[in-house]
Coordinates of C-alpha atoms and ligand atoms in Angstrom, one line a residue:
M7 CA 0.0 0.0 0.0
A8 CA 1.4 3.5 -0.9
L9 CA 1.6 5.9 1.9
A10 CA 0.0 9.3 1.6
K11 CA 2.9 11.6 1.0
I12 CA 0.9 14.8 1.0
K13 CA -1.2 15.9 4.0
V14 CA -4.7 16.0 2.7
S15 CA -7.0 18.6 4.3
E16 CA -10.8 18.5 4.3
D17 CA -12.5 19.1 1.0
T18 CA -9.4 18.7 -1.2
Y19 CA -10.5 19.1 -4.8
L20 CA -8.7 17.4 -7.7
V21 CA -9.7 17.4 -11.3
G22 CA -9.0 14.6 -13.7
I23 CA -10.7 13.3 -16.8
G24 CA -14.2 12.1 -16.0
V25 CA -14.6 9.1 -18.3
S26 CA -17.7 7.4 -16.9
P27 CA -20.5 9.5 -15.5
G28 CA -22.1 9.1 -12.1
I29 CA -21.3 10.0 -8.6
G30 CA -19.5 7.7 -6.2
I31 CA -19.3 8.3 -2.5
G32 CA -17.4 6.0 -0.2
E33 CA -14.1 4.9 1.2
I34 CA -10.9 4.2 -0.7
T35 CA -9.4 0.8 -1.4
L36 CA -5.9 1.3 -2.7
L37 CA -4.4 -1.2 -5.2
D38 CA -0.7 -1.6 -5.1
Q39 CA 1.6 0.0 -7.7
Q40 CA 3.9 -1.5 -10.3
P41 CA 7.5 -1.1 -8.9
V42 CA 9.8 1.3 -10.7
I43 CA 12.3 -0.7 -12.7
D44 CA 15.9 0.4 -12.6
E45 CA 18.1 -0.5 -15.5
V46 CA 19.9 -3.8 -14.8
S47 CA 22.4 -5.3 -17.2
I48 CA 23.2 -9.0 -17.4
D49 CA 26.3 -10.9 -18.5
A50 CA 26.5 -12.2 -22.1
D51 CA 26.2 -15.8 -20.9
E52 CA 22.9 -15.0 -19.1
V53 CA 21.2 -13.7 -22.3
R54 CA 19.8 -17.0 -23.4
G55 CA 18.4 -17.8 -19.9
E56 CA 16.9 -14.3 -19.7
I57 CA 15.1 -14.6 -23.0
E58 CA 13.8 -18.0 -21.8
R59 CA 12.5 -16.3 -18.6
F60 CA 10.9 -13.6 -20.6
R61 CA 9.2 -16.1 -22.9
Q62 CA 7.9 -18.0 -19.9
A63 CA 6.4 -14.7 -18.6
V64 CA 4.8 -14.2 -21.9
G65 CA 3.3 -17.7 -21.8
Q66 CA 2.1 -17.1 -18.2
A67 CA 0.5 -13.8 -19.2
R68 CA -1.3 -15.7 -22.1
E69 CA -2.6 -18.2 -19.6
Q70 CA -3.8 -15.5 -17.2
L71 CA -5.6 -13.7 -20.0
Q72 CA -7.2 -17.0 -21.3
K73 CA -8.4 -17.7 -17.8
I74 CA -9.9 -14.3 -17.3
K75 CA -11.5 -14.7 -20.7
Q76 CA -13.1 -17.9 -19.7
T77 CA -14.5 -16.5 -16.5
V78 CA -15.7 -13.3 -18.2
S79 CA -17.3 -15.1 -21.1
R80 CA -19.8 -16.6 -18.7
Q81 CA -21.1 -13.2 -17.8
P82 CA -23.6 -12.0 -20.5
H83 CA -23.1 -8.2 -19.8
L84 CA -19.4 -8.6 -20.6
Q85 CA -19.7 -10.5 -23.9
E86 CA -19.4 -7.4 -26.0
H87 CA -16.0 -6.6 -24.4
L88 CA -14.3 -10.0 -24.9
Y89 CA -12.5 -8.6 -27.9
I90 CA -10.4 -6.4 -25.6
L91 CA -8.9 -9.5 -24.1
D92 CA -8.3 -10.9 -27.6
T93 CA -6.5 -7.6 -28.4
H94 CA -4.3 -8.1 -25.4
L95 CA -3.6 -11.7 -26.4
L96 CA -2.6 -10.4 -29.9
I97 CA -0.3 -7.8 -28.3
L98 CA 1.4 -10.8 -26.6
D99 CA 2.3 -12.0 -30.1
D100 CA 3.3 -8.6 -31.4
N101 CA 6.8 -8.2 -32.7
M102 CA 7.1 -4.5 -31.7
L103 CA 6.6 -5.4 -28.1
I104 CA 7.8 -9.0 -27.7
G105 CA 10.4 -9.2 -30.5
N106 CA 11.9 -5.8 -29.6
T107 CA 12.1 -6.8 -26.0
E108 CA 14.1 -9.9 -26.9
K109 CA 16.3 -7.8 -29.0
A110 CA 17.0 -5.5 -26.1
I111 CA 17.7 -8.5 -23.9
R112 CA 20.3 -9.5 -26.4
R113 CA 22.0 -6.1 -25.7
Q114 CA 22.5 -7.5 -22.2
L115 CA 19.6 -5.9 -20.5
S116 CA 17.5 -7.8 -17.9
A117 CA 14.0 -8.8 -19.1
E118 CA 12.4 -6.1 -16.9
S119 CA 14.8 -3.4 -18.1
A120 CA 14.4 -4.5 -21.8
L121 CA 10.6 -4.5 -21.5
T122 CA 10.5 -1.1 -19.8
E123 CA 12.7 0.4 -22.5
V124 CA 10.5 -1.0 -25.3
L125 CA 7.4 0.2 -23.5
A126 CA 8.9 3.7 -23.2
E127 CA 9.7 3.7 -27.0
L128 CA 6.2 2.6 -27.8
H129 CA 4.8 5.3 -25.6
E130 CA 6.7 7.9 -27.5
M131 CA 5.4 6.5 -30.8
F132 CA 1.8 6.6 -29.5
A133 CA 2.2 10.0 -28.0
A134 CA 2.9 11.4 -31.4
I135 CA -0.5 10.3 -32.7
E136 CA -3.1 13.1 -32.7
D137 CA -6.2 11.1 -33.0
E138 CA -7.3 10.4 -29.4
Y139 CA -8.8 7.0 -30.0
L140 CA -5.6 5.7 -31.7
R141 CA -3.4 7.4 -29.1
E142 CA -5.2 5.6 -26.3
R143 CA -4.4 2.2 -27.8
R144 CA -1.2 2.7 -25.9
S145 CA -3.1 1.9 -22.7
D146 CA -3.7 -1.6 -24.0
V147 CA 0.0 -2.0 -24.6
D148 CA 0.7 -0.6 -21.1
A149 CA -1.8 -3.1 -19.6
V150 CA 0.0 -6.0 -21.3
G151 CA 3.4 -4.6 -20.3
D152 CA 2.3 -4.2 -16.7
R153 CA 1.0 -7.8 -16.6
L154 CA 4.4 -9.0 -17.9
L155 CA 6.4 -6.9 -15.4
R156 CA 4.2 -8.2 -12.6
I157 CA 4.9 -11.8 -13.6
L158 CA 8.6 -11.1 -14.1
A159 CA 8.7 -9.6 -10.6
G160 CA 7.0 -12.7 -9.2
R161 CA 4.0 -10.7 -8.1
N162 CA 0.5 -12.1 -8.1
E163 CA -2.3 -10.6 -10.1
R164 CA -4.1 -8.0 -8.0
P165 CA -7.1 -9.6 -6.4
V166 CA -9.6 -7.2 -8.0
D167 CA -12.3 -9.9 -8.0
Q168 CA -12.1 -10.3 -4.3
I169 CA -12.7 -6.8 -3.1
D170 CA -15.4 -7.4 -0.6
S171 CA -16.3 -4.1 1.0
R172 CA -18.2 -1.5 -1.0
S173 CA -15.4 0.9 -1.9
L174 CA -13.9 3.3 -4.5
I175 CA -10.8 1.8 -6.1
V176 CA -7.7 4.0 -6.4
A177 CA -4.8 2.7 -8.5
H178 CA -1.9 4.0 -10.6
D179 CA -3.6 2.3 -13.5
L180 CA -6.2 -0.3 -14.1
S181 CA -6.2 -2.7 -17.0
P182 CA -9.4 -3.5 -18.8
A183 CA -9.0 -7.1 -17.7
E184 CA -9.0 -6.0 -14.0
T185 CA -12.0 -3.7 -14.7
M186 CA -13.9 -6.6 -16.2
Q187 CA -13.4 -8.6 -13.0
F188 CA -14.9 -6.0 -10.7
D189 CA -18.0 -7.0 -8.8
R190 CA -20.3 -4.2 -9.7
T191 CA -22.2 -4.4 -6.5
K192 CA -19.0 -3.6 -4.5
I193 CA -17.2 -1.1 -6.7
L194 CA -18.6 2.4 -6.3
G195 CA -16.2 3.9 -8.7
F196 CA -12.5 4.2 -9.5
L197 CA -9.7 6.8 -9.8
T198 CA -6.4 6.3 -11.5
D199 CA -3.2 8.3 -12.1
R200 CA -3.0 7.2 -15.7
G201 CA -5.5 6.8 -18.5
G202 CA -7.5 8.7 -21.1
R203 CA -11.1 9.0 -22.3
T204 CA -10.9 6.4 -25.0
S205 CA -8.9 3.8 -23.2
H206 CA -10.5 0.4 -23.0
T207 CA -10.7 0.7 -19.3
A208 CA -12.7 3.9 -19.7
I209 CA -15.0 2.4 -22.3
L210 CA -15.6 -0.6 -20.0
A211 CA -16.3 1.7 -17.0
R212 CA -19.0 3.5 -19.1
S213 CA -20.6 0.2 -20.2
L214 CA -20.5 -1.2 -16.6
N215 CA -22.0 2.0 -15.3
I216 CA -19.1 2.5 -12.8
P217 CA -18.3 6.2 -12.2
A218 CA -14.6 6.8 -13.0
V219 CA -12.1 9.6 -13.1
V220 CA -8.7 8.9 -14.7
G221 CA -5.6 10.9 -15.6
L222 CA -5.2 12.3 -12.0
E223 CA -1.5 12.0 -12.3
S224 CA -0.6 11.5 -8.6
V225 CA -3.8 10.7 -6.7
T226 CA -2.2 7.4 -5.5
T227 CA 0.4 9.5 -3.6
M228 CA -2.2 11.6 -1.9
V229 CA -4.7 9.0 -0.5
A230 CA -4.6 6.4 2.1
E231 CA -6.7 3.2 2.6
R232 CA -10.2 3.9 3.8
M233 CA -10.0 7.7 3.2
P234 CA -13.4 9.1 2.4
V235 CA -13.8 10.4 -1.1
I236 CA -16.4 11.6 -3.6
I237 CA -16.0 11.3 -7.3
D238 CA -18.0 12.8 -10.1
G239 CA -17.4 10.9 -13.3
S240 CA -19.2 13.5 -15.4
T241 CA -17.1 16.5 -14.5
G242 CA -13.9 14.7 -13.4
V243 CA -14.0 16.3 -10.0
V244 CA -12.7 14.3 -7.0
I245 CA -13.1 15.5 -3.5
L246 CA -10.8 13.9 -0.9
R247 CA -12.0 13.9 2.8
P248 CA -15.3 15.7 1.9
S249 CA -16.8 18.0 4.6
E250 CA -20.3 17.3 6.0
Q251 CA -21.7 20.0 3.8
T252 CA -20.0 18.7 0.6
F253 CA -21.1 15.2 1.4
K254 CA -24.8 16.3 1.7
E255 CA -24.6 18.4 -1.5
Y256 CA -23.2 15.5 -3.5
L257 CA -25.6 13.0 -2.0
K258 CA -28.4 15.2 -3.4
R259 CA -26.6 15.4 -6.8
K260 CA -26.2 11.6 -6.8
Q261 CA -29.9 11.1 -6.2
N262 CA -30.8 13.5 -9.0
Y263 CA -28.3 11.9 -11.3
E264 CA -29.7 8.5 -10.6
Y265 CA -33.3 9.6 -11.1
L266 CA -32.4 11.2 -14.5
E267 CA -30.4 8.1 -15.6
H268 CA -33.4 5.9 -14.8
E269 CA -35.6 8.2 -16.7
L270 CA -33.3 8.1 -19.7
E271 CA -34.2 4.4 -20.3
N272 CA -37.7 5.6 -21.2
Y273 CA -36.2 7.2 -24.3
R274 CA -34.5 4.2 -25.7
D275 CA -37.3 3.0 -28.0
L276 CA -38.7 6.5 -28.9
P277 CA -37.8 8.1 -32.2
G278 CA -35.5 11.2 -32.4
V279 CA -38.1 13.8 -33.2
T280 CA -38.5 17.4 -32.0
T281 CA -41.7 18.7 -30.5
D282 CA -42.6 20.2 -33.9
D283 CA -42.2 16.8 -35.5
V284 CA -38.9 17.1 -37.2
K285 CA -37.2 13.7 -37.5
I286 CA -33.5 13.7 -36.9
F287 CA -31.6 10.5 -37.2
L288 CA -29.3 9.7 -34.3
R289 CA -26.6 7.4 -35.6
A290 CA -23.4 5.9 -34.2
N291 CA -19.8 6.7 -35.0
L292 CA -17.9 3.4 -35.0
E293 CA -14.4 2.3 -35.5
M294 CA -14.8 -1.5 -35.2
A295 CA -17.7 -3.9 -35.9
S296 CA -17.2 -5.2 -32.3
E297 CA -18.4 -1.8 -31.0
F298 CA -21.8 -2.4 -32.5
S299 CA -23.2 -3.8 -29.3
L300 CA -23.0 -0.3 -27.9
A301 CA -24.9 1.0 -30.9
H302 CA -27.6 -1.6 -30.3
K303 CA -27.7 -0.9 -26.6
H304 CA -28.5 2.8 -27.2
A305 CA -30.8 2.2 -30.2
A306 CA -28.6 4.0 -32.8
E307 CA -30.4 4.4 -36.1
G308 CA -27.6 3.0 -38.2
V309 CA -24.0 4.1 -38.5
G310 CA -23.3 7.7 -39.5
L311 CA -19.5 7.3 -39.6
F312 CA -17.5 4.1 -39.9
R313 CA -13.8 5.1 -39.7
T314 CA -12.2 2.5 -41.9
E315 CA -8.6 3.4 -40.9
F316 CA -8.8 0.9 -38.1
L317 CA -8.9 -1.9 -40.6
Y318 CA -5.4 -0.8 -41.8
L319 CA -3.8 -0.6 -38.3
G320 CA -1.4 -2.9 -36.7
R321 CA -0.6 -5.0 -39.8
S322 CA 2.1 -5.3 -42.4
E323 CA -0.1 -5.2 -45.5
P324 CA -3.2 -3.2 -46.2
P325 CA -6.4 -5.2 -45.8
S326 CA -7.3 -7.2 -49.0
E327 CA -10.5 -6.4 -50.9
D328 CA -12.1 -9.6 -49.6
E329 CA -11.2 -8.8 -46.0
Q330 CA -12.7 -5.4 -46.4
V331 CA -15.9 -6.8 -48.0
E332 CA -16.2 -9.1 -45.0
A333 CA -15.6 -6.2 -42.5
Y334 CA -18.2 -3.9 -44.2
C335 CA -20.7 -6.7 -44.5
E336 CA -20.4 -7.5 -40.8
I337 CA -21.3 -3.9 -40.0
L338 CA -24.2 -4.0 -42.4
R339 CA -25.5 -7.3 -40.9
E340 CA -25.3 -5.7 -37.5
A341 CA -27.1 -2.6 -38.7
G342 CA -30.0 -4.9 -39.9
G343 CA -31.2 -2.7 -42.7
A344 CA -30.4 0.7 -41.3
S345 CA -28.1 3.0 -43.2
V346 CA -24.3 2.6 -42.8
T347 CA -21.9 5.4 -43.9
I348 CA -18.5 4.1 -44.8
R349 CA -15.8 6.7 -44.8
T350 CA -12.9 6.0 -47.1
L351 CA -9.5 5.9 -45.6
D352 CA -8.7 9.0 -43.5
I353 CA -5.0 8.3 -42.9
G354 CA -2.0 10.5 -42.8
G355 CA -1.6 13.7 -40.9
D356 CA -2.6 13.0 -37.3
K357 CA -3.7 9.4 -38.0
F358 CA -0.7 7.3 -38.2
V359 CA -0.3 3.9 -39.8
P360 CA 3.4 2.9 -39.6
E361 CA 2.8 0.1 -42.1
L362 CA 1.9 2.5 -44.9
N363 CA 5.3 4.2 -44.7
L364 CA 3.9 7.7 -44.9
A365 CA 6.4 10.4 -45.8
D366 CA 7.7 12.6 -42.9
E367 CA 5.9 15.9 -43.4
A368 CA 6.6 19.2 -41.7
N369 CA 2.9 20.0 -41.4
P370 CA 1.1 16.7 -41.5
A371 CA -2.4 18.0 -40.6
M372 CA -2.2 20.0 -43.8
G373 CA -0.3 17.4 -45.7
L374 CA -1.0 14.2 -47.5
R375 CA -3.9 13.0 -45.5
A376 CA -7.3 11.5 -46.1
I377 CA -8.6 11.9 -49.6
R378 CA -5.3 13.4 -50.8
F379 CA -3.6 10.2 -49.7
S380 CA -6.3 8.1 -51.5
L381 CA -6.0 10.0 -54.7
R382 CA -2.2 9.6 -54.7
E383 CA -2.2 6.0 -53.7
E384 CA -5.0 5.2 -56.2
H385 CA -4.5 1.5 -56.2
L386 CA -5.4 1.3 -52.5
F387 CA -8.4 3.6 -53.1
R388 CA -9.7 1.5 -55.9
V389 CA -9.4 -1.7 -53.8
Q390 CA -11.4 0.1 -51.0
L391 CA -14.1 1.4 -53.4
R392 CA -14.4 -2.1 -55.0
A393 CA -14.9 -3.5 -51.5
I394 CA -17.5 -0.9 -50.5
L395 CA -19.4 -1.4 -53.7
R396 CA -19.3 -5.2 -53.4
A397 CA -20.5 -5.0 -49.7
S398 CA -23.3 -2.7 -50.8
T399 CA -25.4 -5.7 -51.7
C400 CA -25.4 -6.7 -48.0
G401 CA -27.3 -3.7 -46.8
R402 CA -27.7 0.1 -47.2
I403 CA -24.3 1.7 -47.6
R404 CA -23.4 5.4 -48.2
I405 CA -19.9 6.3 -49.3
L406 CA -18.2 9.2 -47.6
F407 CA -15.0 11.0 -48.8
P408 CA -13.0 12.7 -46.0
M409 CA -11.3 16.1 -46.0
I410 CA -12.5 17.5 -49.3
S411 CA -11.2 20.9 -50.2
G412 CA -12.4 21.4 -53.7
V413 CA -14.9 20.4 -56.5
A414 CA -12.1 19.0 -58.6
E415 CA -11.2 16.6 -55.8
V416 CA -14.8 15.4 -55.6
R417 CA -14.9 14.9 -59.4
A418 CA -11.7 13.0 -59.3
C419 CA -13.2 10.7 -56.6
R420 CA -16.4 10.2 -58.6
Q421 CA -14.5 9.5 -61.8
I422 CA -12.5 6.7 -60.0
L423 CA -15.7 5.4 -58.5
K424 CA -17.3 5.4 -61.9
E425 CA -14.4 3.4 -63.3
V426 CA -14.5 0.9 -60.5
R427 CA -18.2 0.5 -61.1
E428 CA -17.6 -0.1 -64.8
Q429 CA -15.0 -2.7 -63.9
L430 CA -17.4 -4.5 -61.6
D431 CA -20.1 -4.4 -64.3
A432 CA -17.7 -5.9 -66.8
E433 CA -16.9 -8.7 -64.3
G434 CA -20.6 -9.2 -63.6
V435 CA -20.2 -8.4 -59.9
S436 CA -23.3 -6.8 -58.4
Y437 CA -23.5 -3.7 -56.2
D438 CA -26.1 -1.2 -55.2
P439 CA -26.5 1.0 -58.3
D440 CA -28.1 3.8 -56.3
I441 CA -25.3 4.0 -53.7
K442 CA -25.2 7.5 -52.2
V443 CA -22.0 9.5 -52.2
G444 CA -21.2 12.2 -49.7
I445 CA -18.3 14.3 -48.5
M446 CA -17.0 15.4 -45.2
I447 CA -17.1 19.1 -44.7
E448 CA -14.0 19.7 -42.6
T449 CA -12.1 22.4 -44.3
P450 CA -12.9 26.2 -44.5
A451 CA -12.5 25.9 -48.3
A452 CA -15.3 23.3 -48.4
V453 CA -17.5 25.6 -46.3
M454 CA -16.9 28.6 -48.6
I455 CA -17.9 26.6 -51.7
A456 CA -20.6 24.5 -50.0
P457 CA -23.2 25.6 -52.6
L458 CA -20.9 24.4 -55.4
L459 CA -20.1 21.1 -53.7
A460 CA -23.7 20.5 -52.9
R461 CA -24.3 20.1 -56.7
E462 CA -21.8 17.3 -56.9
V463 CA -22.9 15.0 -54.0
D464 CA -25.8 13.3 -52.4
Y465 CA -25.2 14.5 -48.9
F466 CA -22.8 16.4 -46.6
S467 CA -21.4 15.2 -43.3
I468 CA -19.8 17.9 -41.2
G469 CA -16.7 16.8 -39.3
T470 CA -16.5 19.4 -36.7
N471 CA -13.4 17.9 -35.0
D472 CA -11.4 18.9 -38.0
L473 CA -13.5 21.9 -39.1
I474 CA -12.8 23.6 -35.8
Q475 CA -9.1 22.9 -36.1
Y476 CA -8.8 24.2 -39.6
T477 CA -11.2 27.2 -39.1
L478 CA -9.6 28.4 -36.0
A479 CA -6.0 27.3 -37.0
V480 CA -5.8 25.3 -33.7
D481 CA -4.2 21.9 -33.8
R482 CA -6.8 19.6 -32.4
G483 CA -4.3 17.6 -30.4
N484 CA -2.0 20.3 -29.1
E485 CA -2.6 21.0 -25.4
Y486 CA -0.9 24.4 -25.6
V487 CA -3.6 25.8 -27.8
A488 CA -6.4 23.6 -26.5
Y489 CA -7.9 26.7 -24.9
L490 CA -8.5 28.1 -28.4
Y491 CA -10.2 25.0 -29.7
D492 CA -13.8 26.2 -29.3
P493 CA -16.9 24.7 -31.0
L494 CA -18.8 27.8 -30.1
H495 CA -16.5 30.3 -31.7
P496 CA -18.7 32.6 -33.9
A497 CA -16.6 31.6 -36.9
V498 CA -17.5 27.9 -36.4
L499 CA -21.2 28.8 -35.9
R500 CA -21.2 30.8 -39.1
A501 CA -19.4 27.9 -41.0
L502 CA -22.1 25.5 -39.8
K503 CA -24.8 27.9 -40.9
L504 CA -23.3 28.3 -44.3
V505 CA -23.0 24.5 -44.9
C506 CA -26.5 23.8 -43.6
D507 CA -28.1 26.5 -45.7
A508 CA -26.2 25.3 -48.8
G509 CA -27.3 21.7 -48.3
N510 CA -30.9 22.6 -47.5
E511 CA -31.1 24.9 -50.6
A512 CA -29.7 22.1 -52.8
G513 CA -32.1 19.6 -51.2
I514 CA -29.4 17.3 -49.9
P515 CA -29.3 16.0 -46.3
V516 CA -26.7 17.6 -44.0
C517 CA -25.3 15.4 -41.2
I518 CA -22.9 16.1 -38.4
C519 CA -20.4 13.5 -37.2
G520 CA -17.9 15.4 -35.1
E521 CA -17.9 15.3 -31.3
M522 CA -20.2 18.3 -31.1
A523 CA -23.1 16.1 -32.2
G524 CA -22.9 14.1 -29.0
E525 CA -23.1 17.1 -26.6
P526 CA -26.7 17.6 -25.4
L527 CA -26.0 21.3 -24.6
Y528 CA -25.7 21.9 -28.4
T529 CA -28.6 19.7 -29.5
M530 CA -31.1 22.6 -29.8
V531 CA -28.6 24.7 -31.8
L532 CA -27.8 21.8 -34.1
A533 CA -31.4 21.1 -34.7
G534 CA -32.0 24.8 -35.3
L535 CA -29.3 24.9 -37.9
G536 CA -31.4 22.4 -40.0
L537 CA -29.2 19.3 -39.7
H538 CA -30.8 16.0 -40.6
E539 CA -28.6 13.5 -38.8
F540 CA -26.4 13.5 -35.8
S541 CA -23.8 10.8 -35.6
M542 CA -21.9 10.3 -32.4
N543 CA -20.4 7.9 -29.9
P544 CA -23.4 5.7 -29.2
T545 CA -23.3 6.2 -25.5
C546 CA -24.2 9.9 -26.1
I547 CA -27.4 9.0 -28.0
P548 CA -29.9 8.8 -25.0
R549 CA -29.0 12.2 -23.6
V550 CA -29.1 13.9 -27.0
K551 CA -32.4 12.2 -27.7
R552 CA -33.9 13.3 -24.4
V553 CA -33.1 16.9 -25.2
L554 CA -34.2 16.6 -28.9
R555 CA -37.6 15.3 -27.9
Q556 CA -38.2 18.3 -25.6
I557 CA -37.3 21.2 -28.0
S558 CA -38.6 22.4 -31.4
R559 CA -36.7 23.1 -34.5
A560 CA -38.5 26.5 -34.7
D561 CA -37.1 27.5 -31.3
G562 CA -33.7 26.1 -32.2
K563 CA -33.8 28.3 -35.4
A564 CA -34.6 31.4 -33.3
L565 CA -31.8 30.6 -30.9
V566 CA -29.3 30.2 -33.8
E567 CA -30.4 33.6 -35.2
K568 CA -29.7 35.1 -31.8
L569 CA -26.3 33.4 -31.5
L570 CA -25.3 34.6 -34.9
T571 CA -25.5 38.2 -33.6
L572 CA -23.0 37.5 -30.8
A573 CA -19.3 38.4 -31.2
T574 CA -17.5 36.1 -28.8
S575 CA -17.5 32.4 -27.8
N576 CA -18.2 33.4 -24.3
A577 CA -21.3 35.3 -25.3
V578 CA -22.4 32.4 -27.4
S579 CA -21.7 29.9 -24.6
S580 CA -23.6 32.0 -22.0
A581 CA -26.6 32.4 -24.3
I582 CA -26.8 28.6 -24.9
D583 CA -26.4 27.9 -21.2
K584 CA -29.1 30.3 -20.2
E585 CA -31.5 29.1 -22.9
M586 CA -31.0 25.4 -22.0
R587 CA -31.2 26.0 -18.2
T588 CA -34.4 27.9 -18.6
R589 CA -36.0 25.4 -20.9
L590 CA -34.8 22.2 -19.3
P591 CA -33.7 23.0 -15.8
E592 CA -33.9 19.4 -14.6
I593 CA -31.1 18.5 -17.1
F594 CA -29.0 21.6 -17.3
S595 CA -29.2 23.4 -14.0
P596 CA -25.9 23.2 -12.1
S597 CA -27.5 21.7 -9.0
V598 CA -28.2 18.6 -11.1
L599 CA -25.0 18.5 -13.1
Ligands
LIG14 C1 -14.2 15.1 -37.7 O1 -13.2 15.6 -38.1 O2 -15.1 15.7 -37.1 C2 -14.5 13.7 -37.8 C3 -15.6 13.1 -37.5 O3 -13.5 12.9 -38.3 P1 -12.2 12.4 -37.4 O4 -12.5 12.8 -36.0 O5 -12.1 10.9 -37.7 O6 -11.1 13.2 -38.1
LIG15 MG1 -11.9 14.5 -39.5

């Protein structure tokens, strides 16, 4: 058990990353930490034995994971997460981790030192990735690395399945395998030093409904066993040794939160319509077919964005046409007749696939990424388009081209698509002849010429994550300028308005698939802008739907008109806050949040 090094006074507030909403109030159970490994060298004649020791540890780790998988697979609510354990088993076969560690041992490092060195290198590689989801895959490598280090040190697995008093877990890090073994009736929440929003541990916490705050950096050094604590997994606030008054306040918040959560279930099977009867499709953003269970759980109406780059990751060759057809058909089967939007490869720039040997660019976000990469590496693009077309007989597919900045680019894509179709016709291969083709609106250029682009495509999908970055000239992954990354900047609102108006005038649907779509506070604004579809992380759907069903597009439109007169993000933000609190105090008033 780590000793509290800092004296903690009553009501000590910490703020981390709230990754799983809900309020946990209770006492701490502290899990032990991984020891720090000092570099230890070995003699040349010990290398062979050391490699053997390391291989045995890998074998033991495999056995442990298989055993956990067996136990977990008997629990229906965890079925959808078994793939995480498979991912960890695959990491145990991965050359980058295992092969490189053995190489480092050959340089006469102990297995622990070699593994620690390789983990640090992998960390650096992952840290350079801008895309949050991809970057967070490092947590899976960490989890496997920690498991191996624990085995090498002769330490047992932490007995997370035996925690028998109701408590809040505090740990330097928690692996997804540990999180899966929690007894949900005992664990009131957890706090960790490490971790990010899209780590598998965070994803699991959300799906198990366990409040969680991660990325607290040094909480393990501040707390002691049985210390009272409150955690708010929505805001990331943690209060150590809460005072009587804070305790009462949070107890009330907890009751409100639980009431609202319970009430959310009532929305599951209701359609996403406004009070003035405007239907808005609430769809899921997915990266892998295995995430579909979440989309089902939250009644997503199809997939508004399938990010195909994940098919290309972690492999030495790009996926073959047949493999892609299989992957897309799997999504379509899961979607059961609902529409699925498949985005062609959005790689390069921030999204990093080492296997594709992308050039080193000085300014990758503005470099050879997304559609630019596909148009340059046309052979890969053609394979992907063939696969999408072939899969289109399995269900309802829409094609989406990312990061378009001009009409010529769209025409080039359509020309290639036409040629691919002709080729399939010649081969007698069937596909959906009415397949819809859309583009992501993520560059200011696309916004400015939206009326021209609208004539070329069947729909628009606004990618606000990139649109904000390019409109405000703020790198979306750079923490130094994160304070400028503002979805409510008047320039962003004006951009959204221009695109929606252009789409609506041309009579094509306008969708939104950036993170903004999943924020209930913006639901009324987005509905007022005239958007037809919101696509988001499926876990956001119930909250967005609850708001959508209580507001009208007409009121949303009036709100948008008002917001467009305001000069600063702060003014826009206060106006939205005020409007939403007045309209839906039970959801947006601070005493509830
Ligand atoms: C976006 O840019 O808003 C988007 C949805 O695409 P990605 O986050 O994959 O770049
Ligand atoms: Mg994007």
